[in-house]
Short mmCIF file of C-alpha atoms and ligand atoms in Angstrom, two decimals:
data_model
loop_
_atom_site.label_atom_id
_atom_site.label_comp_id
_atom_site.label_asym_id
_atom_site.label_seq_id
_atom_site.Cartn_x
_atom_site.Cartn_y
_atom_site.Cartn_z
CA UNK U 1 -11.52 4.37 18.82
CA UNK U 2 -8.43 2.38 18.78
CA UNK U 3 -6.06 3.32 21.32
CA UNK U 4 -2.89 1.85 20.32
CA UNK U 5 -2.26 -0.59 17.08
CA UNK U 6 -1.13 -3.57 19.82
CA UNK U 7 -5.99 -4.35 20.34
CA UNK U 8 -6.81 -6.76 19.12
CA UNK U 9 -8.68 -6.42 15.63
CA UNK U 10 -11.56 -9.30 17.10
CA UNK U 11 -11.01 -12.52 19.55
CA UNK U 12 -9.19 -15.00 16.52
CA UNK U 13 -6.70 -12.20 14.66
CA UNK U 14 -4.21 -9.60 16.42
CA UNK U 15 -2.36 -6.85 16.07
CA UNK U 16 1.59 -5.53 16.39
CA UNK U 17 4.09 -3.53 15.04
CA UNK U 18 7.36 -5.49 13.38
CA UNK U 19 10.16 -5.51 13.66
CA UNK U 20 13.18 -5.99 12.21
CA UNK U 21 13.19 -10.45 12.24
CA UNK U 22 9.56 -9.81 11.00
CA UNK U 23 11.06 -9.02 7.37
CA UNK U 24 11.71 -12.91 5.67
CA UNK U 25 7.54 -13.01 7.17
CA UNK U 26 6.88 -9.64 5.65
CA UNK U 27 8.53 -10.62 2.51
CA UNK U 28 7.00 -13.67 1.89
CA UNK U 29 3.52 -12.30 2.24
CA UNK U 30 4.34 -9.10 -0.16
CA UNK U 31 5.28 -11.95 -2.67
CA UNK U 32 2.57 -14.78 -2.24
CA UNK U 33 -0.06 -11.51 -1.33
CA UNK U 34 0.28 -9.37 -3.32
CA UNK U 35 3.02 -9.68 -6.10
CA UNK U 36 0.26 -11.80 -6.73
CA UNK U 37 -3.10 -9.94 -6.87
CA UNK U 38 -2.26 -5.62 -6.70
CA UNK U 39 -3.65 -4.35 -9.65
CA UNK U 40 -1.98 -1.76 -11.20
CA UNK U 41 1.85 -4.65 -10.64
CA UNK U 42 -0.83 -6.76 -13.10
CA UNK U 43 -1.95 -4.37 -15.13
CA UNK U 44 1.71 -3.45 -16.66
CA UNK U 45 1.93 -5.16 -20.12
CA UNK U 46 4.55 -7.98 -20.04
CA UNK U 47 6.23 -7.01 -16.86
CA UNK U 48 6.69 -11.19 -15.36
CA UNK U 49 6.02 -12.33 -12.04
CA UNK U 50 9.96 -12.50 -12.11
CA UNK U 51 9.70 -8.42 -12.50
CA UNK U 52 6.58 -7.50 -10.31
CA UNK U 53 8.73 -9.82 -7.09
CA UNK U 54 11.92 -7.63 -7.60
CA UNK U 55 9.90 -4.22 -8.45
CA UNK U 56 8.04 -5.80 -4.98
CA UNK U 57 10.99 -6.51 -2.67
CA UNK U 58 13.16 -3.75 -2.81
CA UNK U 59 9.99 -1.84 -2.85
CA UNK U 60 9.80 -2.99 1.33
CA UNK U 61 13.30 -3.33 2.23
CA UNK U 62 13.20 0.47 1.52
CA UNK U 63 10.18 1.34 3.45
CA UNK U 64 10.57 -1.84 6.30
CA UNK U 65 13.87 -0.81 7.67
CA UNK U 66 11.73 2.94 9.64
CA UNK U 67 10.16 0.81 11.69
CA UNK U 68 5.97 2.21 10.92
CA UNK U 69 4.98 -1.00 8.97
CA UNK U 70 2.85 -3.43 11.60
CA UNK U 71 0.26 -6.29 10.60
CA UNK U 72 -2.31 -8.41 12.18
CA UNK U 73 -1.80 -12.39 12.44
CA UNK U 74 -3.75 -15.02 13.52
CA UNK U 75 -3.55 -15.47 17.95
CA UNK U 76 -3.47 -19.61 17.05
CA UNK U 77 -0.53 -19.70 14.60
CA UNK U 78 1.10 -16.24 15.00
CA UNK U 79 1.04 -15.95 11.43
CA UNK U 80 1.20 -13.07 9.51
CA UNK U 81 -1.72 -12.31 7.71
CA UNK U 82 -1.91 -9.13 7.21
CA UNK U 83 0.25 -6.55 6.39
CA UNK U 84 0.13 -2.57 6.27
CA UNK U 85 4.69 -0.95 4.84
CA UNK U 86 4.63 2.72 5.67
CA UNK U 87 7.50 4.96 5.62
CA UNK U 88 8.40 8.65 5.79
CA UNK U 89 8.59 8.89 1.72
CA UNK U 90 12.12 12.16 2.13
CA UNK U 91 13.33 9.45 4.82
CA UNK U 92 13.44 6.11 2.15
CA UNK U 93 17.09 5.42 0.20
CA UNK U 94 16.59 6.26 -3.49
CA UNK U 95 16.86 2.33 -5.59
CA UNK U 96 17.86 1.00 -9.43
CA UNK U 97 14.31 -0.24 -10.52
CA UNK U 98 13.44 -2.84 -13.06
CA UNK U 99 12.07 -1.70 -15.96
CA UNK U 100 7.77 -2.35 -14.73
CA UNK U 101 9.20 -0.55 -11.44
CA UNK U 102 9.57 2.40 -13.54
CA UNK U 103 6.34 2.37 -15.55
CA UNK U 104 5.09 2.75 -11.71
CA UNK U 105 7.07 5.08 -10.06
CA UNK U 106 5.82 7.26 -13.07
CA UNK U 107 2.63 6.29 -12.26
CA UNK U 108 2.39 7.16 -9.05
CA UNK U 109 4.90 10.67 -9.51
CA UNK U 110 2.25 12.15 -11.70
CA UNK U 111 -1.26 10.85 -9.19
CA UNK U 112 0.51 12.72 -6.30
CA UNK U 113 1.12 15.99 -8.07
CA UNK U 114 -2.69 16.32 -6.95
CA UNK U 115 -0.44 16.30 -3.46
CA UNK U 116 -1.91 19.95 -1.97
CA UNK U 117 1.77 21.89 -1.63
CA UNK U 118 1.27 21.95 2.00
CA UNK U 119 1.00 18.30 2.60
CA UNK U 120 3.84 18.49 -0.54
CA UNK U 121 6.24 20.35 2.44
CA UNK U 122 4.81 18.62 5.27
CA UNK U 123 5.91 15.45 6.76
CA UNK U 124 3.79 12.25 5.29
CA UNK U 125 3.14 8.68 6.72
CA UNK U 126 2.38 6.93 3.61
CA UNK U 127 0.79 4.09 2.89
CA UNK U 128 3.04 1.76 0.55
CA UNK U 129 2.07 -1.27 0.37
CA UNK U 130 -1.16 -2.93 2.46
CA UNK U 131 -2.55 -7.21 2.14
CA UNK U 132 -4.19 -9.35 4.02
CA UNK U 133 -4.17 -12.81 2.99
CA UNK U 134 -6.50 -14.64 0.71
CA UNK U 135 -8.42 -16.95 3.00
CA UNK U 136 -8.95 -13.42 5.46
CA UNK U 137 -10.50 -11.57 3.46
CA UNK U 138 -13.22 -10.14 3.37
CA UNK U 139 -13.73 -9.78 6.64
CA UNK U 140 -13.26 -6.37 7.92
CA UNK U 141 -9.31 -6.82 9.23
CA UNK U 142 -7.77 -4.52 6.27
CA UNK U 143 -9.94 -1.95 7.88
CA UNK U 144 -9.48 -2.30 10.84
CA UNK U 145 -5.54 -1.98 10.21
CA UNK U 146 -5.59 1.42 8.22
CA UNK U 147 -8.83 2.72 10.84
CA UNK U 148 -4.53 2.43 12.84
CA UNK U 149 -2.13 4.26 10.61
CA UNK U 150 -4.21 7.79 12.04
CA UNK U 151 -1.55 6.49 15.27
CA UNK U 152 0.93 5.86 13.61
CA UNK U 153 1.09 8.81 11.53
CA UNK U 154 0.98 10.99 14.85
CA UNK U 155 3.89 8.82 16.79
CA UNK U 156 6.12 9.49 13.78
CA UNK U 157 5.36 13.23 14.21
CA UNK U 158 3.25 13.75 10.66
CA UNK U 159 0.18 16.08 9.68
CA UNK U 160 -0.64 14.11 6.58
CA UNK U 161 -0.84 9.83 5.92
CA UNK U 162 -1.42 9.76 1.63
CA UNK U 163 -2.07 6.27 -0.16
CA UNK U 164 -1.99 5.54 -3.45
CA UNK U 165 -5.26 3.57 -3.97
CA UNK U 166 -4.47 0.77 -6.66
CA UNK U 167 -7.74 -1.85 -5.09
CA UNK U 168 -10.96 -0.84 -5.29
CA UNK U 169 -10.93 -2.35 -2.02
CA UNK U 170 -8.56 -0.01 -0.51
CA UNK U 171 -10.13 3.14 -1.84
CA UNK U 172 -13.39 1.78 -0.37
CA UNK U 173 -11.77 1.16 2.82
CA UNK U 174 -10.35 5.09 2.52
CA UNK U 175 -13.50 6.98 1.94
CA UNK U 176 -14.95 4.39 4.40
CA UNK U 177 -12.00 6.23 7.19
CA UNK U 178 -13.02 10.40 5.87
CA UNK U 179 -9.62 10.02 4.08
CA UNK U 180 -9.67 12.55 1.28
CA UNK U 181 -9.43 11.72 -1.85
CA UNK U 182 -7.10 13.71 -4.35
CA UNK U 183 -7.02 12.88 -7.29
CA UNK U 184 -8.16 8.91 -9.49
CA UNK U 185 -6.36 7.33 -12.41
CA UNK U 186 -7.82 5.22 -14.96
CA UNK U 187 -4.61 2.76 -15.36
CA UNK U 188 -6.01 1.95 -19.31
CA UNK U 189 -5.97 6.29 -20.07
CA UNK U 190 -2.95 6.91 -18.75
CA UNK U 191 -0.43 7.71 -20.70
CA UNK U 192 3.43 8.06 -20.90
CA UNK U 193 4.24 11.68 -22.05
CA UNK U 194 7.35 10.74 -23.45
CA UNK U 195 6.55 7.48 -25.02
CA UNK U 196 3.09 8.45 -25.98
CA UNK U 197 2.68 4.29 -24.23
CA UNK U 198 0.00 3.12 -22.44
CA UNK U 199 1.27 0.66 -19.87
CA UNK U 200 -1.44 0.23 -17.80
CA UNK U 201 -4.09 -1.49 -20.79
CA UNK U 202 -3.86 -4.85 -19.04
CA UNK U 203 -6.28 -3.27 -16.38
CA UNK U 204 -9.33 -6.02 -15.44
CA UNK U 205 -12.06 -5.78 -13.21
CA UNK U 206 -12.94 -4.64 -10.38
CA UNK U 207 -9.37 -2.62 -9.78
CA UNK U 208 -9.91 0.00 -12.86
CA UNK U 209 -8.42 2.75 -11.17
CA UNK U 210 -6.13 4.38 -8.30
CA UNK U 211 -6.61 6.88 -6.58
CA UNK U 212 -4.57 9.11 -3.85
CA UNK U 213 -6.46 9.26 -0.19
CA UNK U 214 -4.89 12.03 2.46
CA UNK U 215 -6.30 12.33 5.99
CA UNK U 216 -4.38 15.96 7.29
CA UNK U 217 -3.91 14.53 11.74
CA UNK U 218 -5.09 17.06 14.11
C1 COA I 1 -6.60 -4.62 -0.41
C2 COA I 1 -7.18 -5.63 0.31
C3 COA I 1 -6.03 -4.84 1.16
C4 COA I 1 -8.72 -5.76 0.64
O1 COA I 1 -7.93 -6.68 2.56
P1 COA I 1 -9.29 -6.67 3.16
O2 COA I 1 -9.03 -7.58 4.52
O3 COA I 1 -10.50 -7.43 2.18
O4 COA I 1 -10.77 -6.11 3.15
P2 COA I 1 -11.46 -5.38 3.60
O5 COA I 1 -12.24 -6.87 4.58
O6 COA I 1 -11.33 -4.74 5.24
O7 COA I 1 -12.90 -5.30 3.11
C5 COA I 1 -13.10 -4.37 2.74
C6 COA I 1 -14.14 -3.68 1.34
O8 COA I 1 -13.97 -3.98 0.53
C7 COA I 1 -14.28 -4.87 0.51
N1 COA I 1 -13.86 -6.41 -0.56
C8 COA I 1 -12.98 -6.92 0.45
N2 COA I 1 -12.19 -8.23 -0.19
C9 COA I 1 -13.58 -8.51 -1.52
C10 COA I 1 -13.58 -9.16 -2.37
N3 COA I 1 -13.20 -10.04 -2.59
N4 COA I 1 -14.96 -9.42 -2.81
C11 COA I 1 -15.53 -7.92 -2.81
N5 COA I 1 -16.14 -6.81 -1.84
C12 COA I 1 -14.80 -7.25 -1.39
C13 COA I 1 -15.65 -4.92 1.30
O9 COA I 1 -17.30 -6.23 1.87
C14 COA I 1 -15.17 -3.75 1.70
O10 COA I 1 -16.52 -2.92 1.30
P3 COA I 1 -16.94 -2.95 3.02
O11 COA I 1 -16.82 -1.15 3.49
O12 COA I 1 -18.60 -2.03 1.81
O13 COA I 1 -17.92 -3.58 3.04
C15 COA I 1 -7.08 -7.27 -0.57
O14 COA I 1 -7.65 -7.64 -1.49
C16 COA I 1 -5.39 -7.26 -0.73
O15 COA I 1 -4.46 -7.92 -0.34
N6 COA I 1 -6.07 -7.39 -1.92
C17 COA I 1 -3.70 -7.27 -2.52
C18 COA I 1 -3.12 -6.70 -2.69
C19 COA I 1 -4.30 -5.00 -3.24
O16 COA I 1 -4.96 -5.45 -3.79
N7 COA I 1 -3.63 -4.16 -2.28
C20 COA I 1 -4.74 -2.53 -2.52
C21 COA I 1 -3.22 -2.51 -3.06
S1 COA I 1 -3.16 -0.96 -2.22
#
């Protein structure tokens, strides 16, 4: 079992907490690796890449300064190749959202209605966004990073780690690491209660659902 964040993931991949001077690398990885591939953003009908980029950079601004985020780097080059953006939701600043951002925030709020009362009233560490650069994917890097989220949760005095998994791959990881699945919503079936519109009709296989998952920390 991993005892500290800085333990290398393999002989070629390291892991470390991210600091303010990493912000440019974090933003670049978010835009190049997350915005272009994350399934909920891809599923929003009529959202442009610019809208999604704008929204995701705001997400970085909201959570990154809290200091809970960490990442994987290539030991040879030092490049950041994987990222776990974490934060404490109640400490995050409210921001003005664009149209795509509003739709995604409403979906996520509805997904979170299934949180147990205990978690709603406890301090939770949220895994807000995760990504691994495509040329390093499917090698177990995110599984190794995700397994370390509980270390961050404990270090920041949280009772739970929660996440909204919008990728089938992150859903697999959470399940494998013992997270409880609290809610599952199919993108294509989600209907806004006011407009009766289906906002996520562009969802594509294999990422067809979002899952709310949580781990209670001892
Ligand atoms: C989701 C993501 C972070 C996974 O990173 P990763 O380092 O490739 O994940 P892992 O290698 O630990 O793989 C996790 C599981 O997904 C599977 N997987 C990962 N990439 C896959 C691929 N391209 N095809 C099929 N299965 C894949 C792995 O086989 C593994 O399953 P297993 O436990 O049954 O073996 C990465 O795909 C990504 O950055 N996606 C774009 C952004 C995104 O969707 N983020 C998640 C939002 S919640």
